[in-house]
PDB file of C-alpha atoms in Angstrom:
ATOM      1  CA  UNK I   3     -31.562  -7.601  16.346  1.00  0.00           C
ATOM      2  CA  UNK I   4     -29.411  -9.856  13.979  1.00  0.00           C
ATOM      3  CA  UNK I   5     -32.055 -11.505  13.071  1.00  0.00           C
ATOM      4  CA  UNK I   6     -33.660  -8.533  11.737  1.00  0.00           C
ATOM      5  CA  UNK I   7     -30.551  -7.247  10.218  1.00  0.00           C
ATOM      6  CA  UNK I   8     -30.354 -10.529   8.051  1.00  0.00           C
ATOM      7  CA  UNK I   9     -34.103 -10.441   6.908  1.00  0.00           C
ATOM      8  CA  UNK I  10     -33.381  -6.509   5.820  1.00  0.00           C
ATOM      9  CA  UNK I  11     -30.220  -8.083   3.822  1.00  0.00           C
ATOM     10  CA  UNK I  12     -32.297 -10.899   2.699  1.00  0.00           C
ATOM     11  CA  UNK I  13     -35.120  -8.304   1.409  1.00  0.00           C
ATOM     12  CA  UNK I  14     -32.389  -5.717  -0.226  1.00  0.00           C
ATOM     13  CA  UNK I  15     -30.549  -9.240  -2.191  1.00  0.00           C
ATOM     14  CA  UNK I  16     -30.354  -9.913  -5.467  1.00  0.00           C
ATOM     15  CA  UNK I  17     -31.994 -13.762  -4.733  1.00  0.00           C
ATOM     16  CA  UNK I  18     -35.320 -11.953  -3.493  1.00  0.00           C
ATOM     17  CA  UNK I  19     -35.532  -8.898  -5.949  1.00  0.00           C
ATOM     18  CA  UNK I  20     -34.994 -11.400  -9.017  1.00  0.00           C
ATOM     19  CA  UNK I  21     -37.354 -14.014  -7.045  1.00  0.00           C
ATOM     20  CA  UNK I  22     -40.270 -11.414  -6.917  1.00  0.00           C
ATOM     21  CA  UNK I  23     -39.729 -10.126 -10.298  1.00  0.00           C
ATOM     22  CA  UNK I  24     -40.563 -13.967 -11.332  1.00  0.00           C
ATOM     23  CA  UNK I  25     -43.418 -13.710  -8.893  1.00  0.00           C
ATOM     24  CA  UNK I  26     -44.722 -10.845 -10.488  1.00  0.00           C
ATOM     25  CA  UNK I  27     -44.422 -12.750 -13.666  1.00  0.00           C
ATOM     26  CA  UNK I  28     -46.662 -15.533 -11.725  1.00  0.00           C
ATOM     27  CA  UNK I  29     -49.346 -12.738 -10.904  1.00  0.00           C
ATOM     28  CA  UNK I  30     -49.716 -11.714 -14.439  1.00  0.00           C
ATOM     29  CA  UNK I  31     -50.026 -14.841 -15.521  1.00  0.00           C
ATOM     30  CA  UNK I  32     -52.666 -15.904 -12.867  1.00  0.00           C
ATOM     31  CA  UNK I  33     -54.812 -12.685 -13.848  1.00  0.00           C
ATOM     32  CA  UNK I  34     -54.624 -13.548 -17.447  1.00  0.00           C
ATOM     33  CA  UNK I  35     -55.894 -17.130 -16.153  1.00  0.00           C
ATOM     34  CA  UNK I  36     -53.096 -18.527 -17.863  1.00  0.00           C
ATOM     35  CA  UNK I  37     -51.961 -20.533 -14.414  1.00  0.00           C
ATOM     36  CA  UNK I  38     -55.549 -22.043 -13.652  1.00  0.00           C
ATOM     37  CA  UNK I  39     -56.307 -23.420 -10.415  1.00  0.00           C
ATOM     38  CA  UNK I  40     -52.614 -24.032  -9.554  1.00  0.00           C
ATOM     39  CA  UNK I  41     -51.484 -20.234  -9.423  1.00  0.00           C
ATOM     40  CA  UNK I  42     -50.406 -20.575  -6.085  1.00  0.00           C
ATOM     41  CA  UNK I  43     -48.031 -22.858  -7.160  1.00  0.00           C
ATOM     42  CA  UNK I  44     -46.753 -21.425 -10.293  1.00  0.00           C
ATOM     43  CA  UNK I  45     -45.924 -18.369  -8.227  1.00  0.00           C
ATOM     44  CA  UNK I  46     -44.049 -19.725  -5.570  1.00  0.00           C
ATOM     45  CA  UNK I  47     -42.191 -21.849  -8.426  1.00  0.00           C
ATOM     46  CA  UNK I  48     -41.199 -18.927 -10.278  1.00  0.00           C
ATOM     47  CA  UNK I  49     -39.948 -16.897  -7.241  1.00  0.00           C
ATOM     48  CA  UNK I  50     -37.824 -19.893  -6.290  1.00  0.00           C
ATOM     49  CA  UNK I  51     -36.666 -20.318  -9.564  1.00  0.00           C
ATOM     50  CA  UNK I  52     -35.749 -16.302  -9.721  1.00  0.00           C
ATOM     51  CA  UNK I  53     -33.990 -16.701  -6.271  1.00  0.00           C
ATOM     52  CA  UNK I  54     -32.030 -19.334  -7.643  1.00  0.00           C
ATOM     53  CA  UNK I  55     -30.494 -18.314 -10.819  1.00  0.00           C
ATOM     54  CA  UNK I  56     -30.025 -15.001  -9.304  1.00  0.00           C
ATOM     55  CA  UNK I  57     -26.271 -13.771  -9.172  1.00  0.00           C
ATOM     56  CA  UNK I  58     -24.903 -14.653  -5.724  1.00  0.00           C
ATOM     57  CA  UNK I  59     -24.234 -11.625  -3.572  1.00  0.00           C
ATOM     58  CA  UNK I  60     -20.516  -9.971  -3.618  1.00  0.00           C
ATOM     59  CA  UNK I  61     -18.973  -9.115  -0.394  1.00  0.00           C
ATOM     60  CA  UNK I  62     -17.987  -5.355  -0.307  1.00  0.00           C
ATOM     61  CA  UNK I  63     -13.882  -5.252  -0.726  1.00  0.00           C
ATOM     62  CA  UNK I  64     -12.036  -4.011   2.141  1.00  0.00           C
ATOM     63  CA  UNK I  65     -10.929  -0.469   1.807  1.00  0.00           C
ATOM     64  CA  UNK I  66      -7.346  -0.307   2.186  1.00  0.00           C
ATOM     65  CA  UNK I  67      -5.040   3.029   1.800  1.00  0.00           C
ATOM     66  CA  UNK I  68      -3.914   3.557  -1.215  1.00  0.00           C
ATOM     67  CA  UNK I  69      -0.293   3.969  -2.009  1.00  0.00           C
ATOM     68  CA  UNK I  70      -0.304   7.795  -1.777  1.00  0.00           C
ATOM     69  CA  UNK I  71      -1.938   7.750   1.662  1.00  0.00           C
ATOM     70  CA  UNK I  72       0.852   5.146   2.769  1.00  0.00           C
ATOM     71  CA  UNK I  73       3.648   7.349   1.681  1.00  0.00           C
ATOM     72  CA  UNK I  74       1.829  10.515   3.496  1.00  0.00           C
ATOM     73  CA  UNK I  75       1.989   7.966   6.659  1.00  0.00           C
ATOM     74  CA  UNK I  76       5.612   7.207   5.973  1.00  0.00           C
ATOM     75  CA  UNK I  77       6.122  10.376   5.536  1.00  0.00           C
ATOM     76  CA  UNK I  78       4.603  11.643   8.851  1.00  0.00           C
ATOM     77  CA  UNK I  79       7.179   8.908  10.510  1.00  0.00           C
ATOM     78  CA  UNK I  80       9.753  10.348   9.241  1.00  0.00           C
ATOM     79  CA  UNK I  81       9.420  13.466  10.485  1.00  0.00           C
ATOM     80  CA  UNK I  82       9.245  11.726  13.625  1.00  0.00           C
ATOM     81  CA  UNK I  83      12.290   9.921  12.943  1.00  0.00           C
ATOM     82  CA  UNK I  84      14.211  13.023  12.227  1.00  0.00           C
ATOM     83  CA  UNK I  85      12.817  14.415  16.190  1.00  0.00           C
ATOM     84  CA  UNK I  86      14.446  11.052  17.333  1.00  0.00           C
ATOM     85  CA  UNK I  87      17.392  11.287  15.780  1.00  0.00           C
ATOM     86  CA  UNK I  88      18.240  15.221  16.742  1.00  0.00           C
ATOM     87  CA  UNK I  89      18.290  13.965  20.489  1.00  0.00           C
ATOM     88  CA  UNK I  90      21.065  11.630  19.728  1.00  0.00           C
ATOM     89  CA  UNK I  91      24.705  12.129  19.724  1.00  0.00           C
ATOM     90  CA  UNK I  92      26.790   9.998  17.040  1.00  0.00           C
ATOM     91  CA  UNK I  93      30.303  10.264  16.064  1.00  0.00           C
ATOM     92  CA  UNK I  94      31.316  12.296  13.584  1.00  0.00           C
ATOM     93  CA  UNK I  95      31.611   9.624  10.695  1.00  0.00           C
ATOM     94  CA  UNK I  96      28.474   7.448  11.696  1.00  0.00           C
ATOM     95  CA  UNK I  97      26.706  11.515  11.657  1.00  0.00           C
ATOM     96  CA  UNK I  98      27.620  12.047   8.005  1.00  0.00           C
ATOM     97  CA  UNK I  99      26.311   8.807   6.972  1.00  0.00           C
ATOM     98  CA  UNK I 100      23.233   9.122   8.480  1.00  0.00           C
ATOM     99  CA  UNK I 101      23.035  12.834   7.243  1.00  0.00           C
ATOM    100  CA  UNK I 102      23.493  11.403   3.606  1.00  0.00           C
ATOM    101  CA  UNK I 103      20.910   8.683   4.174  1.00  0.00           C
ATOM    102  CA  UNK I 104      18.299  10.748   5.220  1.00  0.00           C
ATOM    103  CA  UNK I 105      18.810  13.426   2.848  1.00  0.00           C
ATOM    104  CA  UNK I 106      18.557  11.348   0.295  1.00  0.00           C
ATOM    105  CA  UNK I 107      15.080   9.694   1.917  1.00  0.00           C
ATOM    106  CA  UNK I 108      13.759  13.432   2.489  1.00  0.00           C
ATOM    107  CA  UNK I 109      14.072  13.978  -0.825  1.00  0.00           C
ATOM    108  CA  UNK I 110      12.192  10.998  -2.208  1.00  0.00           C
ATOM    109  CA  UNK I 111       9.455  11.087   0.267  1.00  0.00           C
ATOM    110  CA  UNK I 112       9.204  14.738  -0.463  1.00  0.00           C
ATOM    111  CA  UNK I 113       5.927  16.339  -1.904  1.00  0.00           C
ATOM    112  CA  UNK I 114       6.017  16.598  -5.750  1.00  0.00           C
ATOM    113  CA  UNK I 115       6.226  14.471  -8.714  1.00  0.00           C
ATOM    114  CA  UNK I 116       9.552  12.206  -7.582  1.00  0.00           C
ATOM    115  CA  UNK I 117       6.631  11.181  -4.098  1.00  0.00           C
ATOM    116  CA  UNK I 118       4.604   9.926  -6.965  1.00  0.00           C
ATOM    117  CA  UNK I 119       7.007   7.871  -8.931  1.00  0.00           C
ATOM    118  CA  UNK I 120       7.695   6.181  -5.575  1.00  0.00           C
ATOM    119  CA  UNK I 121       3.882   5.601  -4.673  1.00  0.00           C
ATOM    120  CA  UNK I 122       3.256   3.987  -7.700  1.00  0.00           C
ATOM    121  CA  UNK I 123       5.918   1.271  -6.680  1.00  0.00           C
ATOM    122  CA  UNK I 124       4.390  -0.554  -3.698  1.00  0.00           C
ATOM    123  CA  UNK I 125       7.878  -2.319  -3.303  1.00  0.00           C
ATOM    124  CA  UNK I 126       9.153   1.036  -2.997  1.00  0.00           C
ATOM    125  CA  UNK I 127       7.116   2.260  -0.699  1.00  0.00           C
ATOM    126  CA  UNK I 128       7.635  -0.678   1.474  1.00  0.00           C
ATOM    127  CA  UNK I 129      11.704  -0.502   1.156  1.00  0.00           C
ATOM    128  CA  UNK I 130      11.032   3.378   2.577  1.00  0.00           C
ATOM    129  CA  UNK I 131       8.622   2.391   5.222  1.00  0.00           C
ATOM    130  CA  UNK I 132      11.243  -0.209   6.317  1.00  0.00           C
ATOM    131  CA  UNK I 133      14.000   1.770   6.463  1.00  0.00           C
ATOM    132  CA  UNK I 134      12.320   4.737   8.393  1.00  0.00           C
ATOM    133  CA  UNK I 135       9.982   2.881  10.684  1.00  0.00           C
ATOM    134  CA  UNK I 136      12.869  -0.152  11.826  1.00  0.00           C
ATOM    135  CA  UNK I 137      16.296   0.030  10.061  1.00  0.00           C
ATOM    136  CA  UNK I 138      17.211   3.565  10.779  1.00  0.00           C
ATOM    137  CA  UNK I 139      16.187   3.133  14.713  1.00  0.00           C
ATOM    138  CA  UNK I 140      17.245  -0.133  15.254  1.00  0.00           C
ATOM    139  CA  UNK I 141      20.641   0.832  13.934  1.00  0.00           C
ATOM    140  CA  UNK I 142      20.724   4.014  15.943  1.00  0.00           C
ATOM    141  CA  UNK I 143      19.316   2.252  19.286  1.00  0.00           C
ATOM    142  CA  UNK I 144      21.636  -0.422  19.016  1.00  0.00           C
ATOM    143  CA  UNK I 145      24.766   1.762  18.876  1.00  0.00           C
ATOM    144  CA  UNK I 146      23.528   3.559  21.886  1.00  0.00           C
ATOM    145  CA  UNK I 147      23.242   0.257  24.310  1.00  0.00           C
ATOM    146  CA  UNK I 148      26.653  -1.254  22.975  1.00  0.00           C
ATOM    147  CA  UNK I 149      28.104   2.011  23.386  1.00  0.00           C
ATOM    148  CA  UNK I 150      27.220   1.830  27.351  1.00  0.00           C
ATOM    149  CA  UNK I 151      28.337  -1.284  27.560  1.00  0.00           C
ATOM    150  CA  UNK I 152      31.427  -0.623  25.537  1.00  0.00           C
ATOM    151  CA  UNK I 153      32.152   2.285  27.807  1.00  0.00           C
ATOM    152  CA  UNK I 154      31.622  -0.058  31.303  1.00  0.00           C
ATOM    153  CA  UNK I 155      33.921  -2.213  29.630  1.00  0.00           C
ATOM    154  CA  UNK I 156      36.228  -1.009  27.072  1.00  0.00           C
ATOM    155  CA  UNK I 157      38.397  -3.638  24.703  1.00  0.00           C
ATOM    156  CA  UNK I 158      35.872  -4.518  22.075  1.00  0.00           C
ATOM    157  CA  UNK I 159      35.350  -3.468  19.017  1.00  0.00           C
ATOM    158  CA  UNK I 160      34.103   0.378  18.701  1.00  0.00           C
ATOM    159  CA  UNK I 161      30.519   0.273  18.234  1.00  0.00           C
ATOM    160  CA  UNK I 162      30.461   2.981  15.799  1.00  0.00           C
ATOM    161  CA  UNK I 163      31.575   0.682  13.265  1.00  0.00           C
ATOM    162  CA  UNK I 164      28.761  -1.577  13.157  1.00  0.00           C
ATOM    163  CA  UNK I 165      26.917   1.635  12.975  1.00  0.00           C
ATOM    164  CA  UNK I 166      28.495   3.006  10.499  1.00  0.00           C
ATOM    165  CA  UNK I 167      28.600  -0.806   7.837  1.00  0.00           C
ATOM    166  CA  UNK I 168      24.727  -0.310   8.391  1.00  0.00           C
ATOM    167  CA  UNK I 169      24.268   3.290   7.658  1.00  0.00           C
ATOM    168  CA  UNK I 170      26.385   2.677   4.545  1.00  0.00           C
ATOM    169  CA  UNK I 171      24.444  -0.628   3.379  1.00  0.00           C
ATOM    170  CA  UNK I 172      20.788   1.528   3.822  1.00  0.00           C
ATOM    171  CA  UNK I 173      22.362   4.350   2.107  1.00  0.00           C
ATOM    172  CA  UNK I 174      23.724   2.302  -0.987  1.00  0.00           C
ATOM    173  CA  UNK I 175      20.231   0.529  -0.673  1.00  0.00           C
ATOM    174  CA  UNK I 176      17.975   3.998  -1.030  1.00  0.00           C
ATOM    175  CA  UNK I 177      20.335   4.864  -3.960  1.00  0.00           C
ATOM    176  CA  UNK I 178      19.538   1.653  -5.837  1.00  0.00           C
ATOM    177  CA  UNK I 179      15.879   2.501  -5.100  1.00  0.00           C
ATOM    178  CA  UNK I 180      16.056   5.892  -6.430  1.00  0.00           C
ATOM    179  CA  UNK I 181      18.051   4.726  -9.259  1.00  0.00           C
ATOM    180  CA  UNK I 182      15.222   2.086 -10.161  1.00  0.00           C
ATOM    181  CA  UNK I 183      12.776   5.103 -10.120  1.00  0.00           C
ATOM    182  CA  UNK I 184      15.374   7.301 -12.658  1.00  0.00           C
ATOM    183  CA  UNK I 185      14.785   4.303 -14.746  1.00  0.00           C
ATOM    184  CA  UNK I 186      11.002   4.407 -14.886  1.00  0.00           C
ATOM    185  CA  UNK I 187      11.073   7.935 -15.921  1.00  0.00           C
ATOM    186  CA  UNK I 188      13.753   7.065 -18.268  1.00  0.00           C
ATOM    187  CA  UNK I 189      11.644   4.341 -19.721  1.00  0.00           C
ATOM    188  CA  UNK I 190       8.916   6.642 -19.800  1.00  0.00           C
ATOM    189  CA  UNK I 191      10.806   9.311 -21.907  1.00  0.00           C
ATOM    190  CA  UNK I 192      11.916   6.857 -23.866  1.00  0.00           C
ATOM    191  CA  UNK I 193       8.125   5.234 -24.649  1.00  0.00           C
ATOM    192  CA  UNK I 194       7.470   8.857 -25.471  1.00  0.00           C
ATOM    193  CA  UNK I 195       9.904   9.528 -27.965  1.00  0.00           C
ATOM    194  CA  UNK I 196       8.977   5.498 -30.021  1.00  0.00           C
ATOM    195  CA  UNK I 197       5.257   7.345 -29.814  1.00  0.00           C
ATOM    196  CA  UNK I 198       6.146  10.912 -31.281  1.00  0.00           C
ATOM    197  CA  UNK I 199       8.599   8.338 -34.028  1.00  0.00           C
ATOM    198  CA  UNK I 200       5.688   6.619 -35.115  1.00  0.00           C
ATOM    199  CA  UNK I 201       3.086   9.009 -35.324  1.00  0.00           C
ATOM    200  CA  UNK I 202       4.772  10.977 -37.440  1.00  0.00           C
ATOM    201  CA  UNK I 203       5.881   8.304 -39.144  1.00  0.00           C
ATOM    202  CA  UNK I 204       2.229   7.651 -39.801  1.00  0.00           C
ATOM    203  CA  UNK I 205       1.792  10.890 -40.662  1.00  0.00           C
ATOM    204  CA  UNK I 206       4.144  10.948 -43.140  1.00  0.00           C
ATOM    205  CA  UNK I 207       3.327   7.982 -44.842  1.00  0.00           C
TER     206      UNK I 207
END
């Protein structure tokens, strides 16, 4: 069965397509008697000389997702995120961090044009995704086990305040990733104005 699979692919290449054309050529040339007595030859020559400067074959690229399908991924996790997170109990300050942070990530992974600044940044993306799919519930998870443990045996430090340093570090960290984004669009307007400048600048001249 492989076999025949690599004849088909062998048939259906470049090497033998180009080969027989110069075959072909072979043919004519032994109808038009222009190969004598040695056509058998001059065919076979010019196939294997077709098969040989022949273009080698190109292996098909592998299809990966592009950016806009990874954010639509990201964004399915972090809906599940948010089901996560409802079923946990936090104090009140560690809560209004968290709130903040993923306020701020709803509205960048949101549907519209801001979702397609941010796919258009693979680094982006990737910060997101990183943040949703580990930070966020390691963070969260984490504070539930040392709180147990703080609770079995009380005298160390509160473990909402770990919490709460790494809520504030992701949250500072989304809003330097949204303000990079403001920037692009910034540029953008910007590039837009030097454009309508010189145009009619040209026009005026």
């Amino acid at each position: 069965m492989a076999t025949s699979r690599a004849a088909l692919r062998y048939l259906e290449s470049r090497k033998n397509l180009t080969g027989s054309a110069c075959g072909l050529l072979g043919l004519v040339l032994t109808f038009t008697e222009v190969a004598g007595p040695y056509w058998p030859v001059v065919v076979c020559g010019l196939y294997g000389a077709g098969a040989l400067i022949a273009p080698p074959e190109r292996p098909a690229l592998p299809e990966f997702p592009d950016p806009s399908a990874q954010l639509e991924a990201v964004r399915a996790d972090f809906e599940r995120l948010g089901g996560y997170l409802a079923d946990v109990e936090l104090p009140t300050a560690a809560a209004e961090r968290l709130t903040a942070l993923t306020d701020l990530l709803g509205a960048l992974l949101a549907p519209g044009w801001v979702a397609e600044v941010l796919a258009a940044d693979p680094e982006g993306v990737h910060a997101v995704s990183r943040t949703v799919r580990q930070d966020i519930p390691e963070a969260v998870d984490a504070f539930v086990r040392t709180r147990w443990w703080h609770r079995m045996a009380p005298g160390q430090e509160a473990p909402e305040s770990p919490l709460e340093r790494q809520l504030t570090l992701l949250h500072e960290e989304a809003e330097r990733l949204a303000a990079g984004l403001r920037e692009i669009e910034a540029r953008r307007q910007e590039s837009h104005t030097r454009y309508l400048e010189d145009r009619g600048g040209g026009l005026s001249a």
